[in-house]
PDB file of C-alpha atoms and ligand atoms in Angstrom:
ATOM      1  CA  UNK A   1     -44.120 -81.134   0.014  1.00 77.00           C
ATOM      2  CA  UNK A   2     -46.214 -80.619  -3.118  1.00 85.00           C
ATOM      3  CA  UNK A   3     -47.891 -77.256  -3.644  1.00 89.00           C
ATOM      4  CA  UNK A   4     -51.642 -77.662  -3.908  1.00 92.00           C
ATOM      5  CA  UNK A   5     -52.730 -75.855  -7.108  1.00 90.00           C
ATOM      6  CA  UNK A   6     -56.085 -74.604  -8.404  1.00 85.00           C
ATOM      7  CA  UNK A   7     -56.874 -73.156 -11.895  1.00 82.00           C
ATOM      8  CA  UNK A   8     -55.522 -69.713 -10.886  1.00 78.00           C
ATOM      9  CA  UNK A   9     -52.243 -71.120  -9.465  1.00 86.00           C
ATOM     10  CA  UNK A  10     -51.115 -72.385  -6.070  1.00 92.00           C
ATOM     11  CA  UNK A  11     -53.637 -72.367  -3.221  1.00 95.00           C
ATOM     12  CA  UNK A  12     -53.264 -69.156  -1.195  1.00 96.00           C
ATOM     13  CA  UNK A  13     -55.424 -68.669   1.876  1.00 97.00           C
ATOM     14  CA  UNK A  14     -56.055 -65.634   4.057  1.00 98.00           C
ATOM     15  CA  UNK A  15     -56.101 -66.416   7.792  1.00 98.00           C
ATOM     16  CA  UNK A  16     -56.477 -64.164  10.848  1.00 97.00           C
ATOM     17  CA  UNK A  17     -54.085 -66.175  13.031  1.00 97.00           C
ATOM     18  CA  UNK A  18     -50.449 -65.073  13.608  1.00 98.00           C
ATOM     19  CA  UNK A  19     -47.936 -66.802  11.275  1.00 98.00           C
ATOM     20  CA  UNK A  20     -44.392 -67.892  12.118  1.00 98.00           C
ATOM     21  CA  UNK A  21     -42.000 -70.827  11.847  1.00 97.00           C
ATOM     22  CA  UNK A  22     -43.598 -74.000  13.241  1.00 97.00           C
ATOM     23  CA  UNK A  23     -46.841 -72.172  14.060  1.00 98.00           C
ATOM     24  CA  UNK A  24     -49.938 -74.369  13.762  1.00 98.00           C
ATOM     25  CA  UNK A  25     -52.995 -72.732  12.183  1.00 97.00           C
ATOM     26  CA  UNK A  26     -56.521 -74.164  12.122  1.00 96.00           C
ATOM     27  CA  UNK A  27     -58.430 -73.234   8.926  1.00 96.00           C
ATOM     28  CA  UNK A  28     -62.052 -72.092   9.184  1.00 95.00           C
ATOM     29  CA  UNK A  29     -64.844 -74.508   8.273  1.00 94.00           C
ATOM     30  CA  UNK A  30     -65.167 -73.164   4.718  1.00 94.00           C
ATOM     31  CA  UNK A  31     -61.425 -73.497   4.088  1.00 96.00           C
ATOM     32  CA  UNK A  32     -61.367 -77.037   5.555  1.00 95.00           C
ATOM     33  CA  UNK A  33     -64.255 -78.116   3.353  1.00 94.00           C
ATOM     34  CA  UNK A  34     -62.596 -76.594   0.279  1.00 94.00           C
ATOM     35  CA  UNK A  35     -59.245 -78.248   0.964  1.00 95.00           C
ATOM     36  CA  UNK A  36     -60.486 -81.681   1.979  1.00 94.00           C
ATOM     37  CA  UNK A  37     -63.530 -82.143  -0.238  1.00 93.00           C
ATOM     38  CA  UNK A  38     -62.794 -79.962  -3.306  1.00 92.00           C
ATOM     39  CA  UNK A  39     -58.991 -79.983  -3.513  1.00 92.00           C
ATOM     40  CA  UNK A  40     -58.705 -83.483  -1.926  1.00 93.00           C
ATOM     41  CA  UNK A  41     -55.678 -82.344   0.056  1.00 94.00           C
ATOM     42  CA  UNK A  42     -53.415 -85.017   1.580  1.00 95.00           C
ATOM     43  CA  UNK A  43     -51.091 -84.792   4.560  1.00 94.00           C
ATOM     44  CA  UNK A  44     -47.827 -83.164   3.441  1.00 95.00           C
ATOM     45  CA  UNK A  45     -49.399 -81.026   0.710  1.00 96.00           C
ATOM     46  CA  UNK A  46     -48.401 -77.346   0.807  1.00 96.00           C
ATOM     47  CA  UNK A  47     -50.492 -74.194   0.741  1.00 97.00           C
ATOM     48  CA  UNK A  48     -49.586 -70.508   1.116  1.00 97.00           C
ATOM     49  CA  UNK A  49     -50.941 -68.471   4.014  1.00 98.00           C
ATOM     50  CA  UNK A  50     -51.064 -64.715   4.618  1.00 98.00           C
ATOM     51  CA  UNK A  51     -52.739 -62.597   7.322  1.00 98.00           C
ATOM     52  CA  UNK A  52     -51.884 -59.029   6.304  1.00 98.00           C
ATOM     53  CA  UNK A  53     -49.207 -58.719   9.039  1.00 98.00           C
ATOM     54  CA  UNK A  54     -46.602 -61.510   8.922  1.00 98.00           C
ATOM     55  CA  UNK A  55     -45.891 -61.840   5.196  1.00 98.00           C
ATOM     56  CA  UNK A  56     -46.604 -65.020   3.213  1.00 98.00           C
ATOM     57  CA  UNK A  57     -45.799 -68.477   4.598  1.00 98.00           C
ATOM     58  CA  UNK A  58     -45.580 -71.895   2.976  1.00 97.00           C
ATOM     59  CA  UNK A  59     -47.425 -74.325   5.247  1.00 97.00           C
ATOM     60  CA  UNK A  60     -47.812 -78.084   5.322  1.00 96.00           C
ATOM     61  CA  UNK A  61     -51.246 -79.717   5.627  1.00 96.00           C
ATOM     62  CA  UNK A  62     -51.283 -82.040   8.694  1.00 94.00           C
ATOM     63  CA  UNK A  63     -53.569 -83.869  11.171  1.00 94.00           C
ATOM     64  CA  UNK A  64     -56.310 -84.485   8.614  1.00 94.00           C
ATOM     65  CA  UNK A  65     -59.635 -85.693   9.984  1.00 92.00           C
ATOM     66  CA  UNK A  66     -63.019 -86.080   8.191  1.00 88.00           C
ATOM     67  CA  UNK A  67     -63.889 -82.415   8.810  1.00 89.00           C
ATOM     68  CA  UNK A  68     -60.670 -80.529   9.448  1.00 94.00           C
ATOM     69  CA  UNK A  69     -56.935 -80.307   9.243  1.00 95.00           C
ATOM     70  CA  UNK A  70     -54.111 -78.164  10.563  1.00 97.00           C
ATOM     71  CA  UNK A  71     -51.511 -76.069   8.728  1.00 97.00           C
ATOM     72  CA  UNK A  72     -47.937 -76.095  10.016  1.00 97.00           C
ATOM     73  CA  UNK A  73     -45.937 -73.043   8.873  1.00 98.00           C
ATOM     74  CA  UNK A  74     -42.625 -74.139   7.332  1.00 97.00           C
ATOM     75  CA  UNK A  75     -40.992 -71.114   5.681  1.00 97.00           C
ATOM     76  CA  UNK A  76     -41.673 -67.441   5.014  1.00 98.00           C
ATOM     77  CA  UNK A  77     -41.791 -66.946   1.228  1.00 97.00           C
ATOM     78  CA  UNK A  78     -42.547 -63.221   1.154  1.00 98.00           C
ATOM     79  CA  UNK A  79     -41.980 -60.388   3.614  1.00 98.00           C
ATOM     80  CA  UNK A  80     -45.014 -58.293   4.525  1.00 98.00           C
ATOM     81  CA  UNK A  81     -45.668 -55.470   2.031  1.00 96.00           C
ATOM     82  CA  UNK A  82     -48.512 -52.996   1.529  1.00 95.00           C
ATOM     83  CA  UNK A  83     -50.277 -51.718  -1.570  1.00 95.00           C
ATOM     84  CA  UNK A  84     -50.119 -48.004  -2.521  1.00 96.00           C
ATOM     85  CA  UNK A  85     -52.181 -45.703  -0.255  1.00 96.00           C
ATOM     86  CA  UNK A  86     -55.315 -45.393  -2.363  1.00 97.00           C
ATOM     87  CA  UNK A  87     -58.938 -45.767  -1.235  1.00 98.00           C
ATOM     88  CA  UNK A  88     -61.985 -46.318  -3.404  1.00 98.00           C
ATOM     89  CA  UNK A  89     -65.055 -44.267  -2.405  1.00 98.00           C
ATOM     90  CA  UNK A  90     -67.945 -45.576  -4.483  1.00 97.00           C
ATOM     91  CA  UNK A  91     -71.669 -45.092  -4.571  1.00 96.00           C
ATOM     92  CA  UNK A  92     -73.062 -48.605  -4.264  1.00 92.00           C
ATOM     93  CA  UNK A  93     -74.562 -50.031  -7.437  1.00 86.00           C
ATOM     94  CA  UNK A  94     -76.794 -53.059  -8.017  1.00 78.00           C
ATOM     95  CA  UNK A  95     -75.537 -56.419  -6.567  1.00 64.00           C
ATOM     96  CA  UNK A  96     -73.507 -57.987  -9.373  1.00 64.00           C
ATOM     97  CA  UNK A  97     -71.660 -54.858 -10.371  1.00 75.00           C
ATOM     98  CA  UNK A  98     -70.890 -54.238  -6.662  1.00 84.00           C
ATOM     99  CA  UNK A  99     -69.220 -57.673  -6.314  1.00 90.00           C
ATOM    100  CA  UNK A 100     -67.344 -56.923  -9.502  1.00 91.00           C
ATOM    101  CA  UNK A 101     -66.214 -53.527  -8.209  1.00 94.00           C
ATOM    102  CA  UNK A 102     -64.942 -55.018  -4.921  1.00 96.00           C
ATOM    103  CA  UNK A 103     -63.114 -57.824  -6.729  1.00 97.00           C
ATOM    104  CA  UNK A 104     -61.484 -55.544  -9.319  1.00 97.00           C
ATOM    105  CA  UNK A 105     -60.597 -52.767  -6.857  1.00 98.00           C
ATOM    106  CA  UNK A 106     -58.878 -55.367  -4.657  1.00 98.00           C
ATOM    107  CA  UNK A 107     -56.904 -56.726  -7.620  1.00 98.00           C
ATOM    108  CA  UNK A 108     -56.010 -53.135  -8.554  1.00 98.00           C
ATOM    109  CA  UNK A 109     -54.511 -52.599  -5.102  1.00 98.00           C
ATOM    110  CA  UNK A 110     -56.848 -50.363  -3.100  1.00 98.00           C
ATOM    111  CA  UNK A 111     -56.167 -50.175   0.650  1.00 98.00           C
ATOM    112  CA  UNK A 112     -59.759 -49.441   1.615  1.00 98.00           C
ATOM    113  CA  UNK A 113     -63.262 -49.618   0.139  1.00 98.00           C
ATOM    114  CA  UNK A 114     -65.676 -46.902   1.319  1.00 97.00           C
ATOM    115  CA  UNK A 115     -69.302 -47.230   0.159  1.00 96.00           C
ATOM    116  CA  UNK A 116     -71.034 -43.820   0.090  1.00 97.00           C
ATOM    117  CA  UNK A 117     -74.733 -43.017  -0.224  1.00 96.00           C
ATOM    118  CA  UNK A 118     -75.377 -40.117  -2.628  1.00 97.00           C
ATOM    119  CA  UNK A 119     -78.709 -38.487  -3.504  1.00 95.00           C
ATOM    120  CA  UNK A 120     -79.215 -40.633  -6.586  1.00 95.00           C
ATOM    121  CA  UNK A 121     -77.985 -43.884  -5.041  1.00 94.00           C
ATOM    122  CA  UNK A 122     -80.661 -46.545  -5.648  1.00 89.00           C
ATOM    123  CA  UNK A 123     -79.128 -49.235  -3.429  1.00 87.00           C
ATOM    124  CA  UNK A 124     -79.990 -48.578   0.223  1.00 86.00           C
ATOM    125  CA  UNK A 125     -78.308 -51.499   2.003  1.00 87.00           C
ATOM    126  CA  UNK A 126     -74.711 -52.766   1.867  1.00 88.00           C
ATOM    127  CA  UNK A 127     -73.780 -56.362   2.657  1.00 90.00           C
ATOM    128  CA  UNK A 128     -70.386 -55.765   4.307  1.00 93.00           C
ATOM    129  CA  UNK A 129     -69.808 -59.501   4.933  1.00 93.00           C
ATOM    130  CA  UNK A 130     -70.304 -60.191   1.227  1.00 92.00           C
ATOM    131  CA  UNK A 131     -67.951 -57.322   0.343  1.00 95.00           C
ATOM    132  CA  UNK A 132     -65.337 -58.740   2.729  1.00 97.00           C
ATOM    133  CA  UNK A 133     -65.702 -62.269   1.335  1.00 96.00           C
ATOM    134  CA  UNK A 134     -65.237 -60.923  -2.213  1.00 96.00           C
ATOM    135  CA  UNK A 135     -62.214 -58.857  -1.128  1.00 98.00           C
ATOM    136  CA  UNK A 136     -60.563 -61.839   0.590  1.00 98.00           C
ATOM    137  CA  UNK A 137     -61.075 -64.074  -2.465  1.00 96.00           C
ATOM    138  CA  UNK A 138     -59.640 -61.418  -4.795  1.00 97.00           C
ATOM    139  CA  UNK A 139     -56.663 -60.864  -2.464  1.00 97.00           C
ATOM    140  CA  UNK A 140     -55.996 -64.622  -2.359  1.00 96.00           C
ATOM    141  CA  UNK A 141     -56.105 -64.865  -6.181  1.00 95.00           C
ATOM    142  CA  UNK A 142     -54.160 -61.701  -6.965  1.00 96.00           C
ATOM    143  CA  UNK A 143     -51.150 -62.520  -4.810  1.00 96.00           C
ATOM    144  CA  UNK A 144     -51.472 -59.440  -2.592  1.00 97.00           C
ATOM    145  CA  UNK A 145     -50.453 -59.776   1.083  1.00 98.00           C
ATOM    146  CA  UNK A 146     -53.264 -57.658   2.500  1.00 98.00           C
ATOM    147  CA  UNK A 147     -57.045 -57.517   2.307  1.00 98.00           C
ATOM    148  CA  UNK A 148     -58.491 -54.028   1.795  1.00 98.00           C
ATOM    149  CA  UNK A 149     -60.322 -52.528   4.746  1.00 98.00           C
ATOM    150  CA  UNK A 150     -64.109 -52.493   4.277  1.00 97.00           C
ATOM    151  CA  UNK A 151     -65.204 -49.178   5.761  1.00 97.00           C
ATOM    152  CA  UNK A 152     -68.712 -48.540   7.092  1.00 95.00           C
ATOM    153  CA  UNK A 153     -71.054 -47.038   4.500  1.00 95.00           C
ATOM    154  CA  UNK A 154     -72.186 -43.444   5.123  1.00 96.00           C
ATOM    155  CA  UNK A 155     -73.784 -40.476   3.363  1.00 96.00           C
ATOM    156  CA  UNK A 156     -71.625 -38.324   1.083  1.00 96.00           C
ATOM    157  CA  UNK A 157     -72.187 -35.222   3.217  1.00 96.00           C
ATOM    158  CA  UNK A 158     -71.069 -37.012   6.401  1.00 97.00           C
ATOM    159  CA  UNK A 159     -68.020 -38.431   4.606  1.00 98.00           C
ATOM    160  CA  UNK A 160     -66.959 -35.027   3.245  1.00 98.00           C
ATOM    161  CA  UNK A 161     -67.495 -33.390   6.661  1.00 97.00           C
ATOM    162  CA  UNK A 162     -65.113 -35.833   8.364  1.00 97.00           C
ATOM    163  CA  UNK A 163     -62.667 -36.338   5.484  1.00 98.00           C
ATOM    164  CA  UNK A 164     -58.951 -36.595   6.478  1.00 97.00           C
ATOM    165  CA  UNK A 165     -57.561 -33.379   4.933  1.00 95.00           C
ATOM    166  CA  UNK A 166     -54.148 -34.910   4.074  1.00 95.00           C
ATOM    167  CA  UNK A 167     -55.831 -37.382   1.681  1.00 97.00           C
ATOM    168  CA  UNK A 168     -56.641 -36.050  -1.824  1.00 97.00           C
ATOM    169  CA  UNK A 169     -60.015 -37.072  -3.200  1.00 97.00           C
ATOM    170  CA  UNK A 170     -60.059 -37.574  -6.956  1.00 97.00           C
ATOM    171  CA  UNK A 171     -63.641 -36.738  -8.016  1.00 98.00           C
ATOM    172  CA  UNK A 172     -64.658 -38.577 -11.221  1.00 98.00           C
ATOM    173  CA  UNK A 173     -67.065 -35.993 -12.590  1.00 97.00           C
ATOM    174  CA  UNK A 174     -69.057 -37.056 -15.641  1.00 93.00           C
ATOM    175  CA  UNK A 175     -70.286 -33.475 -16.223  1.00 91.00           C
ATOM    176  CA  UNK A 176     -67.195 -32.835 -18.299  1.00 80.00           C
ATOM    177  CA  UNK A 177     -65.960 -29.592 -16.717  1.00 88.00           C
ATOM    178  CA  UNK A 178     -62.749 -31.114 -15.383  1.00 94.00           C
ATOM    179  CA  UNK A 179     -59.196 -31.688 -16.617  1.00 95.00           C
ATOM    180  CA  UNK A 180     -58.438 -35.175 -17.922  1.00 95.00           C
ATOM    181  CA  UNK A 181     -57.285 -37.643 -15.296  1.00 96.00           C
ATOM    182  CA  UNK A 182     -53.836 -37.771 -16.958  1.00 96.00           C
ATOM    183  CA  UNK A 183     -53.549 -33.989 -16.775  1.00 95.00           C
ATOM    184  CA  UNK A 184     -54.730 -33.906 -13.159  1.00 94.00           C
ATOM    185  CA  UNK A 185     -52.220 -36.571 -12.122  1.00 93.00           C
ATOM    186  CA  UNK A 186     -49.281 -35.007 -13.904  1.00 85.00           C
ATOM    187  CA  UNK A 187     -46.846 -34.037 -11.151  1.00 74.00           C
ATOM    188  CA  UNK A 188     -49.312 -35.599  -8.715  1.00 77.00           C
ATOM    189  CA  UNK A 189     -48.054 -34.924  -5.196  1.00 75.00           C
ATOM    190  CA  UNK A 190     -47.129 -38.102  -3.313  1.00 76.00           C
ATOM    191  CA  UNK A 191     -49.250 -38.960  -0.326  1.00 85.00           C
ATOM    192  CA  UNK A 192     -52.572 -40.666   0.234  1.00 96.00           C
ATOM    193  CA  UNK A 193     -55.310 -40.515  -2.379  1.00 97.00           C
ATOM    194  CA  UNK A 194     -58.872 -41.692  -2.831  1.00 98.00           C
ATOM    195  CA  UNK A 195     -61.089 -42.019  -5.912  1.00 98.00           C
ATOM    196  CA  UNK A 196     -64.804 -41.059  -5.838  1.00 98.00           C
ATOM    197  CA  UNK A 197     -67.268 -42.502  -8.361  1.00 97.00           C
ATOM    198  CA  UNK A 198     -71.009 -41.950  -8.538  1.00 96.00           C
ATOM    199  CA  UNK A 199     -74.059 -44.191  -8.932  1.00 94.00           C
ATOM    200  CA  UNK A 200     -75.919 -45.210 -12.105  1.00 91.00           C
ATOM    201  CA  UNK A 201     -77.690 -41.828 -12.094  1.00 92.00           C
ATOM    202  CA  UNK A 202     -74.551 -39.763 -11.462  1.00 95.00           C
ATOM    203  CA  UNK A 203     -74.210 -36.805  -9.047  1.00 96.00           C
ATOM    204  CA  UNK A 204     -76.850 -34.067  -8.791  1.00 94.00           C
ATOM    205  CA  UNK A 205     -75.764 -30.449  -9.358  1.00 94.00           C
ATOM    206  CA  UNK A 206     -75.922 -29.444  -5.656  1.00 95.00           C
ATOM    207  CA  UNK A 207     -73.833 -32.452  -4.707  1.00 96.00           C
ATOM    208  CA  UNK A 208     -71.335 -31.677  -7.454  1.00 96.00           C
ATOM    209  CA  UNK A 209     -70.975 -28.136  -6.115  1.00 95.00           C
ATOM    210  CA  UNK A 210     -70.547 -29.350  -2.528  1.00 96.00           C
ATOM    211  CA  UNK A 211     -67.841 -31.845  -3.555  1.00 97.00           C
ATOM    212  CA  UNK A 212     -65.961 -29.311  -5.675  1.00 97.00           C
ATOM    213  CA  UNK A 213     -65.986 -26.740  -2.842  1.00 96.00           C
ATOM    214  CA  UNK A 214     -63.601 -28.853  -0.753  1.00 97.00           C
ATOM    215  CA  UNK A 215     -59.865 -28.021  -0.766  1.00 96.00           C
ATOM    216  CA  UNK A 216     -58.827 -31.703  -0.866  1.00 96.00           C
ATOM    217  CA  UNK A 217     -60.913 -32.503  -3.969  1.00 96.00           C
ATOM    218  CA  UNK A 218     -59.299 -32.978  -7.419  1.00 96.00           C
ATOM    219  CA  UNK A 219     -62.024 -33.135 -10.143  1.00 96.00           C
ATOM    220  CA  UNK A 220     -61.158 -35.272 -13.188  1.00 97.00           C
ATOM    221  CA  UNK A 221     -62.736 -36.306 -16.481  1.00 97.00           C
ATOM    222  CA  UNK A 222     -62.476 -39.870 -17.784  1.00 97.00           C
ATOM    223  CA  UNK A 223     -63.052 -38.717 -21.350  1.00 96.00           C
ATOM    224  CA  UNK A 224     -66.110 -37.710 -23.399  1.00 94.00           C
ATOM    225  CA  UNK A 225     -68.021 -40.961 -23.184  1.00 96.00           C
ATOM    226  CA  UNK A 226     -70.198 -41.688 -20.147  1.00 95.00           C
ATOM    227  CA  UNK A 227     -68.851 -44.845 -18.553  1.00 95.00           C
ATOM    228  CA  UNK A 228     -70.877 -47.270 -16.447  1.00 93.00           C
ATOM    229  CA  UNK A 229     -70.106 -46.822 -12.788  1.00 93.00           C
ATOM    230  CA  UNK A 230     -68.160 -50.089 -12.569  1.00 93.00           C
ATOM    231  CA  UNK A 231     -66.181 -49.236 -15.713  1.00 94.00           C
ATOM    232  CA  UNK A 232     -65.348 -45.805 -14.302  1.00 96.00           C
ATOM    233  CA  UNK A 233     -63.874 -47.451 -11.188  1.00 97.00           C
ATOM    234  CA  UNK A 234     -61.589 -49.685 -13.269  1.00 97.00           C
ATOM    235  CA  UNK A 235     -60.532 -46.859 -15.571  1.00 98.00           C
ATOM    236  CA  UNK A 236     -59.739 -44.381 -12.790  1.00 98.00           C
ATOM    237  CA  UNK A 237     -57.873 -46.913 -10.627  1.00 97.00           C
ATOM    238  CA  UNK A 238     -55.810 -48.192 -13.561  1.00 97.00           C
ATOM    239  CA  UNK A 239     -54.738 -44.727 -14.641  1.00 97.00           C
ATOM    240  CA  UNK A 240     -53.943 -43.748 -11.040  1.00 96.00           C
ATOM    241  CA  UNK A 241     -51.774 -46.874 -10.596  1.00 95.00           C
ATOM    242  CA  UNK A 242     -49.989 -46.156 -13.889  1.00 94.00           C
ATOM    243  CA  UNK A 243     -49.312 -42.461 -13.148  1.00 93.00           C
ATOM    244  CA  UNK A 244     -49.115 -42.263  -9.352  1.00 93.00           C
ATOM    245  CA  UNK A 245     -49.216 -45.803  -7.990  1.00 93.00           C
ATOM    246  CA  UNK A 246     -47.059 -48.929  -8.212  1.00 93.00           C
ATOM    247  CA  UNK A 247     -47.299 -49.447 -11.984  1.00 93.00           C
ATOM    248  CA  UNK A 248     -44.848 -46.733 -12.850  1.00 79.00           C
TER     249      UNK A 248
HETATM  250  N1  SAM B 301     -76.142 -41.106 -15.412  1.00 87.15           N
HETATM  251  C1  SAM B 301     -74.978 -40.344 -15.461  1.00 87.15           C
HETATM  252  C2  SAM B 301     -75.031 -39.445 -16.623  1.00 87.15           C
HETATM  253  O1  SAM B 301     -75.685 -39.874 -17.581  1.00 87.15           O
HETATM  254  O2  SAM B 301     -74.430 -38.362 -16.569  1.00 87.15           O
HETATM  255  C3  SAM B 301     -73.791 -41.257 -15.615  1.00 87.15           C
HETATM  256  C4  SAM B 301     -73.295 -41.732 -14.334  1.00 87.15           C
HETATM  257  S1  SAM B 301     -71.999 -42.851 -14.584  1.00 87.15           S
HETATM  258  C5  SAM B 301     -72.930 -44.230 -15.061  1.00 87.15           C
HETATM  259  C6  SAM B 301     -71.502 -43.292 -12.972  1.00 87.15           C
HETATM  260  C7  SAM B 301     -70.281 -42.565 -12.460  1.00 87.15           C
HETATM  261  O3  SAM B 301     -69.130 -42.936 -13.233  1.00 87.15           O
HETATM  262  C8  SAM B 301     -70.305 -41.071 -12.527  1.00 87.15           C
HETATM  263  O4  SAM B 301     -70.980 -40.503 -11.424  1.00 87.15           O
HETATM  264  C9  SAM B 301     -68.807 -40.729 -12.485  1.00 87.15           C
HETATM  265  O5  SAM B 301     -68.315 -40.761 -11.178  1.00 87.15           O
HETATM  266  C10 SAM B 301     -68.215 -41.845 -13.313  1.00 87.15           C
HETATM  267  N2  SAM B 301     -68.056 -41.485 -14.739  1.00 87.15           N
HETATM  268  C11 SAM B 301     -68.650 -42.079 -15.794  1.00 87.15           C
HETATM  269  N3  SAM B 301     -68.214 -41.531 -16.938  1.00 87.15           N
HETATM  270  C12 SAM B 301     -67.329 -40.553 -16.601  1.00 87.15           C
HETATM  271  C13 SAM B 301     -66.546 -39.605 -17.341  1.00 87.15           C
HETATM  272  N4  SAM B 301     -66.575 -39.594 -18.680  1.00 87.15           N
HETATM  273  N5  SAM B 301     -65.741 -38.754 -16.655  1.00 87.15           N
HETATM  274  C14 SAM B 301     -65.696 -38.781 -15.286  1.00 87.15           C
HETATM  275  N6  SAM B 301     -66.399 -39.660 -14.524  1.00 87.15           N
HETATM  276  C15 SAM B 301     -67.214 -40.519 -15.183  1.00 87.15           C
END
């Protein structure tokens, strides 16, 4: 069995079906097209499959027809594991940066992506299918064994009102009246976290006050310079992973 490889490494595919020794899995139409007509897969070639539950499995390509094929699971190559318990709560930004945010947040190991509408949010509609497609592709390329949950977008006020109290919400506040993220995470208590970033126009004063009034909120500064919203996401997630996540 030869591993099918693409520029980023061996072909890894996310499937919904259960995985186990000898289990036969039928790829979706997009995956079949990619394998047969882009990767020119042959019977006997190997791909890796994961479904977020059963770990990662090496599977053989079989029963090739003009339009489809079947995967036969041969061996488990990684036991199921989960990323650290961190969510990203982000005010949606224009299309391209939003794809970028989903892709990078998935690579950086978030467990869930929660779009939130704030007062200065320009974007009014979220394409959850597009977010999910971007998250799956980033999970496939980054070697993770799960795909982050795409949570339904809602207003900031509604989100804060129903926030799970045991989860700390790190509030990236560009107004500058907060300790540095490194300071705030020093001796960071274990347990679930989330990171909140604002839109292009930032948070308005009333919103800032409402956020800061919550017991589960931890305001942080990402330094003196004002970062673009997508940069702020990368910066905050990277520092969190280094100080409180699975990079330390
Ligand atoms: N227009 C806003 C302003 O000029 O104040 C900037 C908003 S910034 C483009 C988007 C979001 O990134 C902010 O709401 C905040 O969550 C985060 N952010 C950017 N720079 C930051 C900083 N230096 N400290 C904390 N958060 C920051």
